[in-house]
PDB file of C-alpha atoms in Angstrom:
ATOM      1  CA  MET A   1      30.202  -0.723  75.650  1.00 46.00           C
ATOM      2  CA  PRO A   2      33.044   1.143  77.430  1.00 50.00           C
ATOM      3  CA  ASP A   3      34.995  -0.533  80.188  1.00 50.00           C
ATOM      4  CA  ASP A   4      34.176   1.345  83.405  1.00 51.00           C
ATOM      5  CA  HIS A   5      37.447   0.145  84.959  1.00 51.00           C
ATOM      6  CA  ALA A   6      39.732   1.252  82.119  1.00 50.00           C
ATOM      7  CA  PRO A   7      41.745   4.449  82.680  1.00 47.00           C
ATOM      8  CA  SER A   8      40.493   7.261  80.466  1.00 52.00           C
ATOM      9  CA  ARG A   9      43.547   9.552  80.374  1.00 53.00           C
ATOM     10  CA  PRO A  10      47.248   8.946  79.642  1.00 48.00           C
ATOM     11  CA  GLN A  11      48.202  10.022  83.176  1.00 52.00           C
ATOM     12  CA  GLU A  12      45.900   7.363  84.609  1.00 49.00           C
ATOM     13  CA  LEU A  13      47.374   4.757  82.262  1.00 45.00           C
ATOM     14  CA  HIS A  14      50.887   5.654  83.400  1.00 51.00           C
ATOM     15  CA  ALA A  15      49.948   5.532  87.084  1.00 54.00           C
ATOM     16  CA  ASP A  16      48.121   2.217  86.628  1.00 56.00           C
ATOM     17  CA  PHE A  17      51.135   0.741  84.828  1.00 55.00           C
ATOM     18  CA  GLU A  18      53.581   1.892  87.523  1.00 59.00           C
ATOM     19  CA  GLN A  19      51.437   0.405  90.278  1.00 66.00           C
ATOM     20  CA  ASN A  20      51.445  -2.990  88.551  1.00 75.00           C
ATOM     21  CA  VAL A  21      55.146  -3.189  87.633  1.00 79.00           C
ATOM     22  CA  ARG A  22      57.521  -5.089  89.884  1.00 84.00           C
ATOM     23  CA  ILE A  23      61.252  -5.203  89.142  1.00 84.00           C
ATOM     24  CA  ILE A  24      62.323  -8.807  89.574  1.00 84.00           C
ATOM     25  CA  THR A  25      65.497  -9.932  91.288  1.00 85.00           C
ATOM     26  CA  ARG A  26      68.480 -11.371  89.433  1.00 85.00           C
ATOM     27  CA  ASP A  27      67.854 -14.897  90.676  1.00 85.00           C
ATOM     28  CA  MET A  28      64.412 -14.830  89.005  1.00 87.00           C
ATOM     29  CA  VAL A  29      65.725 -13.956  85.529  1.00 90.00           C
ATOM     30  CA  ALA A  30      65.237 -16.909  83.190  1.00 89.00           C
ATOM     31  CA  GLY A  31      67.208 -17.530  80.027  1.00 92.00           C
ATOM     32  CA  ARG A  32      64.381 -16.344  77.764  1.00 93.00           C
ATOM     33  CA  LEU A  33      64.540 -12.930  79.432  1.00 94.00           C
ATOM     34  CA  VAL A  34      68.264 -12.685  78.678  1.00 95.00           C
ATOM     35  CA  ILE A  35      67.451 -13.492  75.039  1.00 96.00           C
ATOM     36  CA  ALA A  36      64.776 -10.771  75.054  1.00 94.00           C
ATOM     37  CA  ALA A  37      67.217  -8.295  76.613  1.00 95.00           C
ATOM     38  CA  ARG A  38      69.805  -9.026  73.914  1.00 96.00           C
ATOM     39  CA  GLY A  39      67.097  -8.494  71.308  1.00 95.00           C
ATOM     40  CA  LEU A  40      66.153  -5.177  72.854  1.00 94.00           C
ATOM     41  CA  LEU A  41      69.778  -4.066  72.565  1.00 95.00           C
ATOM     42  CA  GLY A  42      70.300  -5.641  69.133  1.00 95.00           C
ATOM     43  CA  TRP A  43      73.166  -7.828  70.382  1.00 97.00           C
ATOM     44  CA  GLU A  44      74.253 -11.297  69.310  1.00 97.00           C
ATOM     45  CA  GLN A  45      75.395 -13.822  71.922  1.00 97.00           C
ATOM     46  CA  ALA A  46      79.043 -13.082  71.142  1.00 98.00           C
ATOM     47  CA  GLU A  47      78.567  -9.381  71.979  1.00 98.00           C
ATOM     48  CA  LEU A  48      77.042 -10.005  75.399  1.00 98.00           C
ATOM     49  CA  ALA A  49      79.432 -12.831  76.235  1.00 98.00           C
ATOM     50  CA  GLY A  50      82.444 -10.681  75.339  1.00 98.00           C
ATOM     51  CA  ARG A  51      81.229  -7.744  77.423  1.00 98.00           C
ATOM     52  CA  ALA A  52      80.497 -10.062  80.365  1.00 97.00           C
ATOM     53  CA  GLY A  53      83.875 -11.787  80.083  1.00 97.00           C
ATOM     54  CA  ILE A  54      82.437 -15.266  79.618  1.00 96.00           C
ATOM     55  CA  ARG A  55      82.412 -17.870  76.848  1.00 96.00           C
ATOM     56  CA  ARG A  56      79.591 -17.701  74.300  1.00 97.00           C
ATOM     57  CA  GLN A  57      78.763 -21.334  75.116  1.00 96.00           C
ATOM     58  CA  THR A  58      78.247 -20.429  78.784  1.00 94.00           C
ATOM     59  CA  LEU A  59      75.775 -17.724  77.756  1.00 95.00           C
ATOM     60  CA  ALA A  60      74.013 -20.161  75.411  1.00 95.00           C
ATOM     61  CA  GLU A  61      73.617 -22.611  78.296  1.00 94.00           C
ATOM     62  CA  MET A  62      72.118 -19.902  80.497  1.00 92.00           C
ATOM     63  CA  GLU A  63      69.738 -18.751  77.777  1.00 93.00           C
ATOM     64  CA  GLY A  64      68.662 -22.328  77.138  1.00 92.00           C
ATOM     65  CA  ASP A  65      68.151 -22.954  80.854  1.00 85.00           C
ATOM     66  CA  VAL A  66      70.417 -25.994  80.356  1.00 85.00           C
ATOM     67  CA  ARG A  67      71.876 -25.636  83.820  1.00 75.00           C
ATOM     68  CA  ARG A  68      71.785 -23.098  86.605  1.00 76.00           C
ATOM     69  CA  GLN A  69      74.673 -20.692  86.274  1.00 76.00           C
ATOM     70  CA  GLN A  70      77.079 -19.726  89.029  1.00 87.00           C
ATOM     71  CA  VAL A  71      76.178 -16.495  90.784  1.00 90.00           C
ATOM     72  CA  ARG A  72      79.365 -14.889  89.430  1.00 93.00           C
ATOM     73  CA  VAL A  73      78.399 -15.695  85.821  1.00 92.00           C
ATOM     74  CA  ARG A  74      74.780 -14.595  86.287  1.00 92.00           C
ATOM     75  CA  ASN A  75      75.909 -11.320  87.877  1.00 94.00           C
ATOM     76  CA  ALA A  76      78.386 -10.653  85.056  1.00 96.00           C
ATOM     77  CA  ILE A  77      75.720 -11.146  82.383  1.00 95.00           C
ATOM     78  CA  LEU A  78      72.976  -9.225  84.145  1.00 94.00           C
ATOM     79  CA  GLY A  79      75.365  -6.486  85.243  1.00 95.00           C
ATOM     80  CA  VAL A  80      76.257  -5.756  81.614  1.00 97.00           C
ATOM     81  CA  LEU A  81      72.588  -5.672  80.593  1.00 96.00           C
ATOM     82  CA  GLU A  82      71.596  -3.485  83.535  1.00 93.00           C
ATOM     83  CA  ALA A  83      74.451  -1.067  82.765  1.00 95.00           C
ATOM     84  CA  GLU A  84      72.849  -0.630  79.328  1.00 95.00           C
ATOM     85  CA  GLY A  85      69.531   0.295  80.947  1.00 93.00           C
ATOM     86  CA  VAL A  86      67.778  -3.068  80.740  1.00 94.00           C
ATOM     87  CA  ARG A  87      65.402  -3.858  83.589  1.00 92.00           C
ATOM     88  CA  PHE A  88      63.642  -7.160  84.188  1.00 92.00           C
ATOM     89  CA  ALA A  89      60.075  -6.752  85.365  1.00 89.00           C
ATOM     90  CA  GLU A  90      56.836  -8.507  86.090  1.00 89.00           C
ATOM     91  CA  VAL A  91      53.639  -6.840  84.920  1.00 82.00           C
ATOM     92  CA  GLY A  92      50.335  -8.506  85.636  1.00 79.00           C
ATOM     93  CA  GLY A  93      51.943 -11.899  86.162  1.00 81.00           C
ATOM     94  CA  ALA A  94      54.011 -11.812  82.953  1.00 84.00           C
ATOM     95  CA  CYS A  95      57.769 -11.258  82.971  1.00 87.00           C
ATOM     96  CA  GLY A  96      59.554  -9.124  80.402  1.00 88.00           C
ATOM     97  CA  VAL A  97      62.304  -6.607  79.758  1.00 89.00           C
ATOM     98  CA  LEU A  98      62.186  -2.834  79.834  1.00 84.00           C
ATOM     99  CA  ASN A  99      64.689  -0.329  78.508  1.00 85.00           C
ATOM    100  CA  ALA A 100      65.285   2.343  81.137  1.00 79.00           C
ATOM    101  CA  GLY A 101      67.758   4.104  78.834  1.00 73.00           C
ATOM    102  CA  ALA A 102      71.171   3.299  77.438  1.00 56.00           C
ATOM    103  CA  GLY A 103      74.008   3.509  79.933  1.00 51.00           C
ATOM    104  CA  LYS A 104      71.745   4.147  82.922  1.00 44.00           C
ATOM    105  CA  PRO A 105      72.246   1.811  85.895  1.00 41.00           C
TER     106      PRO A 105
END
């Protein structure tokens, strides 16, 4: 039996998706999302830490949610990821990462 509420055309799917996507703020980004973002880019911890100008151990602590990072550290990490086109979003109550395109802010 078909779902009467399901979009039937690709344009409707796209519009439905856009209406339900919310870009989340930097302070809401958990460590697991940073791990997912690195995976999306194919980066190891050392790559991201080097580009952000922080120690790899500091990044590991953020990713493990061991302790809350200083705003400066969080902004350095997320700034690098965002510069590569990564966006952090909530869709239907679940958080994840999107790739808006390499090198696009």
